[in-house]
Amino acid sequence: MRKKVVIANWKMNYDFYETTSFIRNFLNVISERNINHDKEIILAPSFPFLHISNQILQGTTLNVAAQNIHQKEKGSYTGEVSALMLKSIGIQKVILGHSERREFCFEKNNILLEKIKIALKYDLNIIFCVGESFIERNDNKQFEIVKNQLKKTVFHCSLDEIKSFYIAYEPIWAIGTGKTATFEQAQTMHEFIRILFLEKYGENISNKISILYGGSINDTNARDLFSQKDIDGGLIGNSSLKLEKFLKIVQS
Ligand code: PGA
């Protein structure tokens, strides 16, 4: 059985107090209400709060992910954060290729490949995002776009390296817009991605890799999305900022 995963991508939203109180309250609610779920839960706070978040989560099954890393190992890159720095505070996972970074920080596939390589060097698990824009979908180019994004980045990795990945399919037109992909649209793309992994890495990897959906998931649509055969959970933005909503998504 494939691992089901739910990731809270808090983007640039929560400050210190909001981050730490969310995590503490979340842990309390899970234990007080005796909540059972079958998902790996990963929280992605902003850089300054990774360390404290990781400390609060020690001894639990929850994990922390960074939202980015720089592609270089170290050096004169003012304002940047390296994979080594994350590793030194015990972080084990990083989100790469998010469409907001592709768009606002001009992260092209070649830079993303460098980021992948440095993340792997420091043993970080990678949550790698792919997805097409509204115009690309309207032109029926979504499959070509996603295939190309994978071909130029993730598919440069070896059979061994690929075991460190989660893939997140996030159609750009669905992120933060309230417009979710239909279950059929999402499932069709997930199946397509899984077949690409099958062709490139074989059955074992393609059966095991978790492919998450992201883009306006909420507590009412999560169950139907997550019940699709090739959707193994979600990368959640807005709805992960409200504890009760996020909790419902985890239980979906
Ligand atoms: P959203 O964001 O859930 O607010 O659409 C998802 C994401 O950007 O990962």
mmCIF file of C-alpha atoms and ligand atoms in Angstrom:
data_model
loop_
_atom_site.group_PDB
_atom_site.id
_atom_site.type_symbol
_atom_site.label_atom_id
_atom_site.label_comp_id
_atom_site.label_asym_id
_atom_site.label_seq_id
_atom_site.Cartn_x
_atom_site.Cartn_y
_atom_site.Cartn_z
ATOM 1 C CA MET A 1 0.000 0.000 0.000
ATOM 2 C CA ARG A 2 1.205 3.469 -0.875
ATOM 3 C CA LYS A 3 1.860 6.011 1.817
ATOM 4 C CA LYS A 4 -0.909 8.641 2.174
ATOM 5 C CA VAL A 5 0.503 12.072 2.880
ATOM 6 C CA VAL A 6 -0.910 15.458 3.863
ATOM 7 C CA ILE A 7 1.361 18.492 3.797
ATOM 8 C CA ALA A 8 0.550 21.924 5.227
ATOM 9 C CA ASN A 9 2.282 24.550 3.123
ATOM 10 C CA TRP A 10 2.037 27.650 5.288
ATOM 11 C CA LYS A 11 3.897 29.803 2.757
ATOM 12 C CA MET A 12 4.704 33.306 4.102
ATOM 13 C CA ASN A 13 1.755 33.462 6.478
ATOM 14 C CA TYR A 14 2.368 32.468 10.075
ATOM 15 C CA ASP A 15 4.613 34.329 12.527
ATOM 16 C CA PHE A 16 6.380 32.704 15.481
ATOM 17 C CA TYR A 17 3.389 32.699 17.796
ATOM 18 C CA GLU A 18 0.946 31.456 15.154
ATOM 19 C CA THR A 19 3.292 28.685 14.045
ATOM 20 C CA THR A 20 4.071 27.333 17.483
ATOM 21 C CA SER A 21 0.547 27.636 18.851
ATOM 22 C CA PHE A 22 -0.915 25.910 15.788
ATOM 23 C CA ILE A 23 1.454 22.981 16.224
ATOM 24 C CA ARG A 24 0.860 22.679 19.969
ATOM 25 C CA ASN A 25 -2.912 22.926 19.573
ATOM 26 C CA PHE A 26 -2.873 20.426 16.729
ATOM 27 C CA LEU A 27 -0.960 17.883 18.805
ATOM 28 C CA ASN A 28 -3.305 18.434 21.761
ATOM 29 C CA VAL A 29 -6.425 18.005 19.671
ATOM 30 C CA ILE A 30 -5.123 14.806 18.083
ATOM 31 C CA SER A 31 -4.401 13.273 21.465
ATOM 32 C CA GLU A 32 -7.468 14.628 23.349
ATOM 33 C CA ARG A 33 -9.901 13.495 20.675
ATOM 34 C CA ASN A 34 -7.982 10.299 20.108
ATOM 35 C CA ILE A 35 -7.903 10.976 16.383
ATOM 36 C CA ASN A 36 -6.884 8.099 14.206
ATOM 37 C CA HIS A 37 -5.667 8.708 10.704
ATOM 38 C CA ASP A 38 -3.706 6.834 8.089
ATOM 39 C CA LYS A 39 -1.588 9.728 6.796
ATOM 40 C CA GLU A 40 1.947 10.966 7.111
ATOM 41 C CA ILE A 41 1.571 14.590 8.236
ATOM 42 C CA ILE A 42 4.185 17.150 7.225
ATOM 43 C CA LEU A 43 4.144 20.817 8.229
ATOM 44 C CA ALA A 44 6.054 23.432 6.219
ATOM 45 C CA PRO A 45 6.540 26.619 8.241
ATOM 46 C CA SER A 46 8.766 29.528 7.215
ATOM 47 C CA PHE A 47 12.545 29.277 7.660
ATOM 48 C CA PRO A 48 12.849 31.085 11.021
ATOM 49 C CA PHE A 49 10.433 28.657 12.662
ATOM 50 C CA LEU A 50 11.713 25.355 11.306
ATOM 51 C CA HIS A 51 13.934 24.662 14.274
ATOM 52 C CA ILE A 52 11.354 25.317 16.972
ATOM 53 C CA SER A 53 8.706 23.441 14.977
ATOM 54 C CA ASN A 54 10.981 20.445 14.702
ATOM 55 C CA GLN A 55 11.669 20.570 18.426
ATOM 56 C CA ILE A 56 7.985 20.683 19.325
ATOM 57 C CA LEU A 57 7.343 17.693 17.060
ATOM 58 C CA GLN A 58 10.130 15.541 18.521
ATOM 59 C CA GLY A 59 8.771 12.185 19.603
ATOM 60 C CA THR A 60 5.640 12.502 17.443
ATOM 61 C CA THR A 61 4.972 11.014 14.019
ATOM 62 C CA LEU A 62 4.656 14.463 12.444
ATOM 63 C CA ASN A 63 7.431 15.918 10.326
ATOM 64 C CA VAL A 64 8.655 19.314 9.204
ATOM 65 C CA ALA A 65 9.580 20.431 5.687
ATOM 66 C CA ALA A 66 11.329 23.579 4.480
ATOM 67 C CA GLN A 67 9.683 25.523 1.666
ATOM 68 C CA ASN A 68 12.874 26.025 -0.338
ATOM 69 C CA ILE A 69 16.663 25.795 -0.395
ATOM 70 C CA HIS A 70 19.348 27.543 -2.401
ATOM 71 C CA GLN A 71 20.989 25.561 -5.182
ATOM 72 C CA LYS A 72 24.557 26.230 -4.051
ATOM 73 C CA GLU A 73 26.295 24.491 -1.216
ATOM 74 C CA LYS A 74 27.546 27.619 0.572
ATOM 75 C CA GLY A 75 29.063 31.017 -0.129
ATOM 76 C CA SER A 76 28.250 34.639 -0.849
ATOM 77 C CA TYR A 77 24.514 34.382 -1.480
ATOM 78 C CA THR A 78 23.067 37.012 0.801
ATOM 79 C CA GLY A 79 19.700 36.085 2.224
ATOM 80 C CA GLU A 80 19.756 32.480 1.096
ATOM 81 C CA VAL A 81 19.479 29.226 3.070
ATOM 82 C CA SER A 82 21.397 26.067 2.201
ATOM 83 C CA ALA A 83 20.559 22.383 2.401
ATOM 84 C CA LEU A 84 23.459 21.962 4.836
ATOM 85 C CA MET A 85 21.969 24.582 7.175
ATOM 86 C CA LEU A 86 18.653 22.752 7.204
ATOM 87 C CA LYS A 87 20.355 19.457 7.792
ATOM 88 C CA SER A 88 22.278 20.955 10.710
ATOM 89 C CA ILE A 89 19.012 21.713 12.530
ATOM 90 C CA GLY A 90 17.542 18.288 11.817
ATOM 91 C CA ILE A 91 15.261 19.091 8.892
ATOM 92 C CA GLN A 92 14.680 16.109 6.615
ATOM 93 C CA LYS A 93 12.364 17.386 3.909
ATOM 94 C CA VAL A 94 12.076 20.257 1.461
ATOM 95 C CA ILE A 95 9.473 21.470 -1.037
ATOM 96 C CA LEU A 96 10.992 22.276 -4.441
ATOM 97 C CA GLY A 97 9.541 23.569 -7.695
ATOM 98 C CA HIS A 98 6.466 25.224 -6.215
ATOM 99 C CA SER A 99 4.780 27.340 -8.894
ATOM 100 C CA GLU A 100 5.054 30.474 -6.749
ATOM 101 C CA ARG A 101 8.841 30.075 -6.719
ATOM 102 C CA ARG A 102 8.891 29.266 -10.420
ATOM 103 C CA GLU A 103 6.864 32.410 -11.113
ATOM 104 C CA PHE A 104 8.041 35.004 -8.564
ATOM 105 C CA CYS A 105 11.635 33.835 -8.094
ATOM 106 C CA PHE A 106 12.215 32.766 -11.697
ATOM 107 C CA GLU A 107 13.225 29.233 -10.794
ATOM 108 C CA LYS A 108 13.608 27.419 -14.081
ATOM 109 C CA ASN A 109 14.038 23.690 -14.550
ATOM 110 C CA ASN A 110 17.850 23.913 -14.697
ATOM 111 C CA ILE A 111 17.981 25.681 -11.313
ATOM 112 C CA LEU A 112 15.487 23.211 -9.885
ATOM 113 C CA LEU A 113 17.699 20.355 -10.999
ATOM 114 C CA GLU A 114 20.628 21.934 -9.125
ATOM 115 C CA LYS A 115 18.409 22.248 -6.058
ATOM 116 C CA ILE A 116 17.407 18.613 -6.361
ATOM 117 C CA LYS A 117 21.041 17.528 -6.519
ATOM 118 C CA ILE A 118 22.087 19.522 -3.468
ATOM 119 C CA ALA A 119 19.032 18.333 -1.519
ATOM 120 C CA LEU A 120 19.922 14.723 -2.326
ATOM 121 C CA LYS A 121 23.528 15.310 -1.332
ATOM 122 C CA TYR A 122 22.302 16.272 2.140
ATOM 123 C CA ASP A 123 19.785 13.431 2.284
ATOM 124 C CA LEU A 124 16.708 15.613 2.204
ATOM 125 C CA ASN A 125 13.437 14.116 1.001
ATOM 126 C CA ILE A 126 12.006 16.229 -1.781
ATOM 127 C CA ILE A 127 8.397 17.210 -2.321
ATOM 128 C CA PHE A 128 8.608 18.209 -5.963
ATOM 129 C CA CYS A 129 5.805 20.260 -7.541
ATOM 130 C CA VAL A 130 4.707 20.223 -11.154
ATOM 131 C CA GLY A 131 1.686 21.685 -12.913
ATOM 132 C CA GLU A 132 0.382 23.621 -15.864
ATOM 133 C CA SER A 133 -1.025 27.141 -16.162
ATOM 134 C CA PHE A 134 -4.574 28.041 -17.133
ATOM 135 C CA ILE A 135 -3.543 28.930 -20.686
ATOM 136 C CA GLU A 136 -1.606 25.686 -21.067
ATOM 137 C CA ARG A 137 -4.631 23.655 -19.979
ATOM 138 C CA ASN A 138 -6.896 25.599 -22.297
ATOM 139 C CA ASP A 139 -4.517 24.699 -25.116
ATOM 140 C CA ASN A 140 -4.651 21.067 -23.966
ATOM 141 C CA LYS A 141 -0.906 21.123 -23.274
ATOM 142 C CA GLN A 142 -1.052 20.012 -19.646
ATOM 143 C CA PHE A 143 0.400 16.547 -20.251
ATOM 144 C CA GLU A 144 3.248 17.839 -22.369
ATOM 145 C CA ILE A 145 4.070 20.539 -19.788
ATOM 146 C CA VAL A 146 4.116 18.190 -16.805
ATOM 147 C CA LYS A 147 6.123 15.572 -18.696
ATOM 148 C CA ASN A 148 8.661 18.196 -19.684
ATOM 149 C CA GLN A 149 8.944 19.532 -16.119
ATOM 150 C CA LEU A 150 9.702 16.023 -14.870
ATOM 151 C CA LYS A 151 12.027 15.160 -17.735
ATOM 152 C CA LYS A 152 14.203 18.210 -17.118
ATOM 153 C CA THR A 153 14.441 17.774 -13.356
ATOM 154 C CA VAL A 154 13.365 14.709 -11.394
ATOM 155 C CA PHE A 155 14.030 12.264 -14.227
ATOM 156 C CA HIS A 156 17.744 13.082 -14.063
ATOM 157 C CA CYS A 157 17.833 11.126 -10.815
ATOM 158 C CA SER A 158 18.948 7.541 -10.402
ATOM 159 C CA LEU A 159 16.768 4.646 -9.313
ATOM 160 C CA ASP A 160 18.175 4.998 -5.835
ATOM 161 C CA GLU A 161 17.750 8.786 -5.649
ATOM 162 C CA ILE A 162 14.158 8.671 -6.822
ATOM 163 C CA LYS A 163 13.182 6.917 -3.592
ATOM 164 C CA SER A 164 13.597 10.275 -1.806
ATOM 165 C CA PHE A 165 10.756 11.934 -3.708
ATOM 166 C CA TYR A 166 7.139 12.816 -3.256
ATOM 167 C CA ILE A 167 5.514 14.384 -6.320
ATOM 168 C CA ALA A 168 2.853 17.083 -6.023
ATOM 169 C CA TYR A 169 0.663 17.818 -9.018
ATOM 170 C CA GLU A 170 -0.491 21.407 -8.576
ATOM 171 C CA PRO A 171 -2.306 22.958 -11.531
ATOM 172 C CA ILE A 172 -1.372 26.633 -11.240
ATOM 173 C CA TRP A 173 -4.912 27.751 -12.045
ATOM 174 C CA ALA A 174 -6.160 25.901 -8.965
ATOM 175 C CA ILE A 175 -3.678 27.298 -6.432
ATOM 176 C CA GLY A 176 -5.277 29.757 -4.032
ATOM 177 C CA THR A 177 -8.114 30.405 -6.496
ATOM 178 C CA GLY A 178 -10.861 28.251 -5.027
ATOM 179 C CA LYS A 179 -11.012 26.442 -8.388
ATOM 180 C CA THR A 180 -10.119 22.833 -7.708
ATOM 181 C CA ALA A 181 -9.400 20.437 -10.516
ATOM 182 C CA THR A 182 -12.264 17.977 -10.881
ATOM 183 C CA PHE A 183 -11.610 14.506 -9.511
ATOM 184 C CA GLU A 184 -11.423 13.248 -13.084
ATOM 185 C CA GLN A 185 -8.935 15.935 -14.164
ATOM 186 C CA ALA A 186 -6.747 15.287 -11.138
ATOM 187 C CA GLN A 187 -6.949 11.480 -11.382
ATOM 188 C CA THR A 188 -6.181 11.540 -15.119
ATOM 189 C CA MET A 189 -3.051 13.600 -14.559
ATOM 190 C CA HIS A 190 -1.939 11.497 -11.591
ATOM 191 C CA GLU A 191 -2.322 8.339 -13.616
ATOM 192 C CA PHE A 192 -0.337 9.947 -16.430
ATOM 193 C CA ILE A 193 2.455 10.876 -13.995
ATOM 194 C CA ARG A 194 2.486 7.368 -12.527
ATOM 195 C CA ILE A 195 2.843 5.896 -16.006
ATOM 196 C CA LEU A 196 5.797 8.225 -16.668
ATOM 197 C CA PHE A 197 7.442 6.847 -13.516
ATOM 198 C CA LEU A 198 6.634 3.319 -14.651
ATOM 199 C CA GLU A 199 8.312 3.886 -18.009
ATOM 200 C CA LYS A 200 11.345 5.556 -16.481
ATOM 201 C CA TYR A 201 11.900 3.607 -13.247
ATOM 202 C CA GLY A 202 9.775 0.470 -13.430
ATOM 203 C CA GLU A 203 6.843 -0.953 -11.572
ATOM 204 C CA ASN A 204 8.251 -0.986 -8.083
ATOM 205 C CA ILE A 205 8.914 2.768 -7.994
ATOM 206 C CA SER A 206 5.746 3.714 -9.840
ATOM 207 C CA ASN A 207 3.645 1.686 -7.398
ATOM 208 C CA LYS A 208 5.386 3.184 -4.391
ATOM 209 C CA ILE A 209 5.833 6.870 -5.186
ATOM 210 C CA SER A 210 3.315 9.139 -3.447
ATOM 211 C CA ILE A 211 1.711 11.568 -5.893
ATOM 212 C CA LEU A 212 -0.142 14.335 -4.063
ATOM 213 C CA TYR A 213 -2.651 16.788 -5.435
ATOM 214 C CA GLY A 214 -2.492 20.490 -4.565
ATOM 215 C CA GLY A 215 -4.728 23.425 -5.472
ATOM 216 C CA SER A 216 -7.674 24.666 -3.407
ATOM 217 C CA ILE A 217 -8.116 21.468 -1.426
ATOM 218 C CA ASN A 218 -10.530 22.039 1.432
ATOM 219 C CA ASP A 219 -12.399 20.039 4.034
ATOM 220 C CA THR A 220 -15.297 19.366 1.666
ATOM 221 C CA ASN A 221 -13.463 18.216 -1.474
ATOM 222 C CA ALA A 222 -10.536 16.364 0.155
ATOM 223 C CA ARG A 223 -12.326 13.059 0.659
ATOM 224 C CA ASP A 224 -13.357 12.694 -2.967
ATOM 225 C CA LEU A 225 -9.932 13.738 -4.239
ATOM 226 C CA PHE A 226 -8.080 11.424 -1.875
ATOM 227 C CA SER A 227 -10.278 8.485 -2.805
ATOM 228 C CA GLN A 228 -9.063 8.550 -6.417
ATOM 229 C CA LYS A 229 -6.871 5.601 -7.210
ATOM 230 C CA ASP A 230 -3.696 7.553 -8.018
ATOM 231 C CA ILE A 231 -4.083 10.453 -5.583
ATOM 232 C CA ASP A 232 -2.092 9.736 -2.445
ATOM 233 C CA GLY A 233 -2.901 12.840 -0.429
ATOM 234 C CA GLY A 234 -2.474 16.574 -0.754
ATOM 235 C CA LEU A 235 -0.319 19.657 -0.507
ATOM 236 C CA ILE A 236 -2.547 22.175 1.213
ATOM 237 C CA GLY A 237 -2.145 25.953 1.285
ATOM 238 C CA ASN A 238 -5.038 28.100 2.534
ATOM 239 C CA SER A 239 -7.003 25.317 4.203
ATOM 240 C CA SER A 240 -3.977 24.273 6.240
ATOM 241 C CA LEU A 241 -4.033 27.597 8.091
ATOM 242 C CA LYS A 242 -7.237 26.717 9.965
ATOM 243 C CA LEU A 243 -6.790 23.967 12.503
ATOM 244 C CA GLU A 244 -10.248 22.387 12.281
ATOM 245 C CA LYS A 245 -10.231 22.454 8.488
ATOM 246 C CA PHE A 246 -6.784 20.923 8.315
ATOM 247 C CA LEU A 247 -7.797 18.278 10.809
ATOM 248 C CA LYS A 248 -10.772 17.298 8.652
ATOM 249 C CA ILE A 249 -8.511 17.060 5.619
ATOM 250 C CA VAL A 250 -6.131 14.798 7.545
ATOM 251 C CA GLN A 251 -9.074 12.553 8.414
ATOM 252 C CA SER A 252 -10.428 12.507 4.835
HETATM 253 P P1 PGA B 1 -3.933 26.294 -1.941
HETATM 254 O O1 PGA B 1 -2.346 26.186 -2.141
HETATM 255 O O2 PGA B 1 -4.378 25.075 -1.179
HETATM 256 O O3 PGA B 1 -4.141 27.572 -1.173
HETATM 257 O O4 PGA B 1 -4.542 26.352 -3.298
HETATM 258 C C1 PGA B 1 -1.753 24.975 -2.474
HETATM 259 C C2 PGA B 1 -0.269 25.151 -2.665
HETATM 260 O O5 PGA B 1 0.155 26.210 -3.150
HETATM 261 O O6 PGA B 1 0.520 24.271 -2.335
#
